[in-house]
C-alpha positions as CSV (number, residue, x, y, z in Angstrom):
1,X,23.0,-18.9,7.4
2,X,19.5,-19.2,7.3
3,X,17.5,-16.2,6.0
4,X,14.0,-14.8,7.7
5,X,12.6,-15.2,4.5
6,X,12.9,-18.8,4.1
7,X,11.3,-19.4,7.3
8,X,8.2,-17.3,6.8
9,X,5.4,-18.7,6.8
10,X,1.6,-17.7,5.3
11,X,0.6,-16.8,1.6
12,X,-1.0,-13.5,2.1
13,X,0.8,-12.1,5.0
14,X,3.9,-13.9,5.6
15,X,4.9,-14.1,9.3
16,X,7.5,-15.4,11.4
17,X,6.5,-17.5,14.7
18,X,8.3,-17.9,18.0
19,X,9.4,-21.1,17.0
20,X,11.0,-19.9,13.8
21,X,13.0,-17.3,16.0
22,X,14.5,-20.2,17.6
23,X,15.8,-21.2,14.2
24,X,16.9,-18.2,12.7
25,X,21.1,-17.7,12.6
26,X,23.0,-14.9,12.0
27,X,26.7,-13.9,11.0
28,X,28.8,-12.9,14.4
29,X,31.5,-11.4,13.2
30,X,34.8,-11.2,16.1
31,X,34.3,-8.5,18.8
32,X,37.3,-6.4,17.4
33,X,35.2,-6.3,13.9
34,X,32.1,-5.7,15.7
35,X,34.1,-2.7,17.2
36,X,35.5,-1.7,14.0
37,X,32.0,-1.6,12.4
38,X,30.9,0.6,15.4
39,X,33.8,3.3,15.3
40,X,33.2,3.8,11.4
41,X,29.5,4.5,11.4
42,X,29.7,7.0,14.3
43,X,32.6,9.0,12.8
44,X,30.6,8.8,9.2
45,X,27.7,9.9,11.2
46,X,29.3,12.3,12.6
47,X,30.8,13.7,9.5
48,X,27.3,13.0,7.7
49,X,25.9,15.6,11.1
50,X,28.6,18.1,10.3
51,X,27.8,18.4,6.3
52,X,24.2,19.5,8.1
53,X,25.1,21.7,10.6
54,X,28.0,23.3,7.4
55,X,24.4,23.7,5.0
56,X,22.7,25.5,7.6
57,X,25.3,27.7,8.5
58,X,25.6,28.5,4.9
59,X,21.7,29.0,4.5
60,X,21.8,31.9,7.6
61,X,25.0,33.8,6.0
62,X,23.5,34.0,2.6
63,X,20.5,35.7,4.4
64,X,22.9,37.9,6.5
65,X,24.6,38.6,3.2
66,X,21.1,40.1,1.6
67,X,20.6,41.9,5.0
68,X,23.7,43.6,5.4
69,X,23.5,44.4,1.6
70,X,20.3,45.6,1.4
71,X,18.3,45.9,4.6
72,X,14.9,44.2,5.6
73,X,13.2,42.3,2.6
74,X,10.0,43.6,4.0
75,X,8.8,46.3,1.7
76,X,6.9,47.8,4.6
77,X,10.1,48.1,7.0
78,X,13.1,49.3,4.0
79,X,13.2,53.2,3.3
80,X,16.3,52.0,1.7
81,X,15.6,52.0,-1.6
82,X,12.1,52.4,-4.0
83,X,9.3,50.3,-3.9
84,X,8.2,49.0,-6.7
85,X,5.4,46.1,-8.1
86,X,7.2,43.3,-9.8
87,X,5.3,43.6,-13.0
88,X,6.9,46.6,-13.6
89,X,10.4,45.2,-13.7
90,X,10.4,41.3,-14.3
91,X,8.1,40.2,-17.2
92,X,5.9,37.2,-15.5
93,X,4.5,34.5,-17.4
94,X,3.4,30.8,-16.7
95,X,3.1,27.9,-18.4
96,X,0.3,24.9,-18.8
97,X,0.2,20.9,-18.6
98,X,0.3,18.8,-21.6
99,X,-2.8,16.5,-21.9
100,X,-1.8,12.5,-20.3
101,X,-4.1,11.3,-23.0
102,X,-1.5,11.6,-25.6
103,X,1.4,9.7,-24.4
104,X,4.1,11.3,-27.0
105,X,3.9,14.7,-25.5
106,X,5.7,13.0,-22.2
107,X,9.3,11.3,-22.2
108,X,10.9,14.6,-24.8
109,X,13.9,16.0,-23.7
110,X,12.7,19.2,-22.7
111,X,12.8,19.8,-18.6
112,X,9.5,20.2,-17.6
113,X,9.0,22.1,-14.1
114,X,6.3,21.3,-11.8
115,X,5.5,23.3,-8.2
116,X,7.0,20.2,-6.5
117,X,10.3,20.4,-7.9
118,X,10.9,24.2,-6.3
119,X,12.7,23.7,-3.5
120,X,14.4,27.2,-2.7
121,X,17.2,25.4,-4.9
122,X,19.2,25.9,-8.6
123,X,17.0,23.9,-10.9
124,X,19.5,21.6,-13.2
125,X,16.8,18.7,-13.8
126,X,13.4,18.1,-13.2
127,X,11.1,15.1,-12.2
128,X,9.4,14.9,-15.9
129,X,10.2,15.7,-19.2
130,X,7.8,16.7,-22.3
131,X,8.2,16.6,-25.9
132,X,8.3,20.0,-28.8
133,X,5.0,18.3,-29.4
134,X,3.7,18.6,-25.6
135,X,4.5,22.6,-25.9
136,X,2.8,23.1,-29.2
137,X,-0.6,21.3,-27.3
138,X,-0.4,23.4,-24.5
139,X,-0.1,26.8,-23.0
140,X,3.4,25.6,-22.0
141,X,6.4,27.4,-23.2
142,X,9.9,27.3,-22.9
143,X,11.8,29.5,-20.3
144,X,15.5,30.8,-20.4
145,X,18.2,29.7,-18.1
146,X,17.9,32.3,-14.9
147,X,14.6,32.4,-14.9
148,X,13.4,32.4,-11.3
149,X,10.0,30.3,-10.7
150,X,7.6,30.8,-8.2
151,X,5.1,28.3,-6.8
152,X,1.6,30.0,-7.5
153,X,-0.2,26.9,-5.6
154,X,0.7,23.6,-4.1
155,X,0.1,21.2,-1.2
156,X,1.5,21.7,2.2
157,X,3.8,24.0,2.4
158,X,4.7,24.7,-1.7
159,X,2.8,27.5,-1.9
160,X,5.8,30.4,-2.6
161,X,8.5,28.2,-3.0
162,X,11.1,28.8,-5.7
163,X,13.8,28.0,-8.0
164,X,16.3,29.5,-10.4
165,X,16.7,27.9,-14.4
166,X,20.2,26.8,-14.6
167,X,18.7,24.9,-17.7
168,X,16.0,26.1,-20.2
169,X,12.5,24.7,-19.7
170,X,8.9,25.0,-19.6
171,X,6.4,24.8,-16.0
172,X,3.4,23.9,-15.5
173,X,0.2,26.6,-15.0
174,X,1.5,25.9,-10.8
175,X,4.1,27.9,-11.4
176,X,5.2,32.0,-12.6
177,X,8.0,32.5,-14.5
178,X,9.8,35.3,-13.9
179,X,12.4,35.9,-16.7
180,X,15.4,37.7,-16.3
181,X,15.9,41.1,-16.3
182,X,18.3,43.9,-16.3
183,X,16.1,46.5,-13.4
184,X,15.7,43.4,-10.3
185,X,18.5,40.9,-11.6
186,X,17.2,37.0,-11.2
187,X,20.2,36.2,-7.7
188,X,18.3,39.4,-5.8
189,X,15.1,38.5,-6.9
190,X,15.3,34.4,-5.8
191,X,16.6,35.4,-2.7
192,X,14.4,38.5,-1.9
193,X,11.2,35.5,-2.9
194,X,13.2,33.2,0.0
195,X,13.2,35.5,2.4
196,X,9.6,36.9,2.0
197,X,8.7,33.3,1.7
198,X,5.5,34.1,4.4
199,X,5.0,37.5,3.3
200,X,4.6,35.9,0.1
201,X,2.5,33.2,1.0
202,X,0.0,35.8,3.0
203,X,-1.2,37.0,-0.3
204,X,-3.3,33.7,-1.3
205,X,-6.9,34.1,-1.9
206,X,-9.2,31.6,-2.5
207,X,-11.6,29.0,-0.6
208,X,-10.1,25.8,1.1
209,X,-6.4,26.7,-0.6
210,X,-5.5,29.8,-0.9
211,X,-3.6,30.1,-3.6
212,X,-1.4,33.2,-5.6
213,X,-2.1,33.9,-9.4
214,X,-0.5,35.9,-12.1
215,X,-1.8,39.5,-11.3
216,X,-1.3,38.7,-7.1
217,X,2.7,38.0,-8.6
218,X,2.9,41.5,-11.0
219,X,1.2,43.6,-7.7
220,X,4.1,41.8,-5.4
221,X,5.8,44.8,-3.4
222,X,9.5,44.8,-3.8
223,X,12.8,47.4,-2.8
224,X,14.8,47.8,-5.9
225,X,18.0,48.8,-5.1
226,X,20.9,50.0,-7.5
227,X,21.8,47.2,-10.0
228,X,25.5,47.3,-9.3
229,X,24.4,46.2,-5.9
230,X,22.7,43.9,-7.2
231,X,25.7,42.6,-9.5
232,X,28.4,42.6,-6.2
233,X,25.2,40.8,-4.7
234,X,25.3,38.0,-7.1
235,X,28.7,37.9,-7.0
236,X,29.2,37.2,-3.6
237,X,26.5,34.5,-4.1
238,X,27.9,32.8,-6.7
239,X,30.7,32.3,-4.1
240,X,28.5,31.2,-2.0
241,X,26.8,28.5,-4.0
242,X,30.0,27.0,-4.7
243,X,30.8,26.6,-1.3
244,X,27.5,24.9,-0.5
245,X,27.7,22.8,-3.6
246,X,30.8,21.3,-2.3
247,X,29.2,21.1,1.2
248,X,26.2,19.1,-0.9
249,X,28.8,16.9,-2.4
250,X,30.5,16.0,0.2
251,X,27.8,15.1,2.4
252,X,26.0,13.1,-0.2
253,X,29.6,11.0,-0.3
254,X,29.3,10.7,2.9
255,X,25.5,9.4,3.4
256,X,27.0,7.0,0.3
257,X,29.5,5.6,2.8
258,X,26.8,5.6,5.0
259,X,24.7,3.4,3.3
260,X,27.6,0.8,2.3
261,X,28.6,0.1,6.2
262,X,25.3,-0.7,6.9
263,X,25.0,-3.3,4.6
264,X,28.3,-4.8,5.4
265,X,27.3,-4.7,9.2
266,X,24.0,-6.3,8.4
């Protein structure tokens, strides 16, 4: 059949005219396959809608789980438990940005985390990588795995967003690092940040972005309950997780199908 392409006209800005309509053929496949091609994308949508609505769902029981657990994240509204600054339990660091100039210290093997890659999500990759040498030119440095990051500063709405290390790697000076630690363990801390996620974001100073640093992050307000509360906590979460990985999964199978039917119907 004759392509749209092929009947463009116009070097700069290629266009199609009326006339070229005219000309233009497509495949018609049978009604009954027409049909067929219908039915399947709405029940794959459908599925596709349900993985959605299963994410959410999971999203608002892990916060009912933190809740029931340990009462409201708000410092100001838990008598619960103590309140303490998070720079005296979690040792907070950051990290720095290798120079561009020097093209070796991009490209290494070593994950390399940026405020744009927290997502309120397990960190297992990141967008870029940098080399031993990038660290040794910079005030980068190398993080543990469950090491929850913060987003000091950020476009939009990245400001006090966060991740959890499920790999070892260094950030960039956009982000704190707050390594693991045996008085606020690293599940209750990433989800207490999630939940405080305005609170949080409140605490910005600056001009035209407001933005956290290291000594706003230490003086951050926090309920510590007992650490075997903490442990059931991040046991049920780890439950949790594997439920919505397998949620995630599925749902990125089905947008996969998704994407195959619609070239077949095109």
């Amino acid at each position: 059949y004759v392509r749209a392409a092929q009947l463009a006209a116009g070097a700069n800005l290629p266009r199609l005219s009326a006339g070229a309509f005219d000309r233009l053929s497509i495949p018609v496949p049978t009604l009954p396959e027409q049909q067929r091609i219908v039915d399947v994308l709405r029940q794959a949508e459908a599925v596709a809608k349900l993985r959605s609505d299963v994410d959410d769902l999971l999203a608002r029981i892990k916060r009912q789980l933190f809740i029931e657990m340990f009462g409201d994240p708000n410092p100001k509204f838990n008598e619960q438990w103590p309140i303490v600054k998070l720079g005296s339990c979690v040792t907070v660091g950051t990290g720095g940005t290798p120079s561009r100039e020097q093209a070796d210290s991009y490209g290494g093997s070593l994950a390399w985390v940026k405020s744009t890659d927290l997502k309120d999500d397990l960190i297992s990759f990141t967008e870029e990588y940098v080399s031993e040498a990038g660290i040794t030119r910079s005030n980068a440095k190398t993080y543990p795995k469950q090491t929850v990051m913060l987003a000091m500063y950020g476009q939009g709405q990245t400001r006090g967003r966060t991740g959890k290390l499920l790999i070892e790697a260094a950030c960039n000076q956009a982000c704190a690092a707050l390594l693991p630690s045996d008085k606020l363990l690293p599940d209750y801390l990433w989800v207490w940040l999630q939940l405080s996620y305005e609170w949080v974001r409140s605490l910005g100073r600056g001009g035209q972005q407001e933005n956290l640093n290291l000594d706003i992050v230490r003086a951050i307000k926090i309920p510590k309950p007992p650490v075997a509360l903490q442990q059931e906590f991040s046991r049920r979460l780890s439950a949790l997780v594997e439920t919505t990985n397998a949620s995630r999964l599925g749902r990125q199978g089905m947008e996969t199908l998704l994407d195959v039917l619609r070239v077949d119907a095109q």
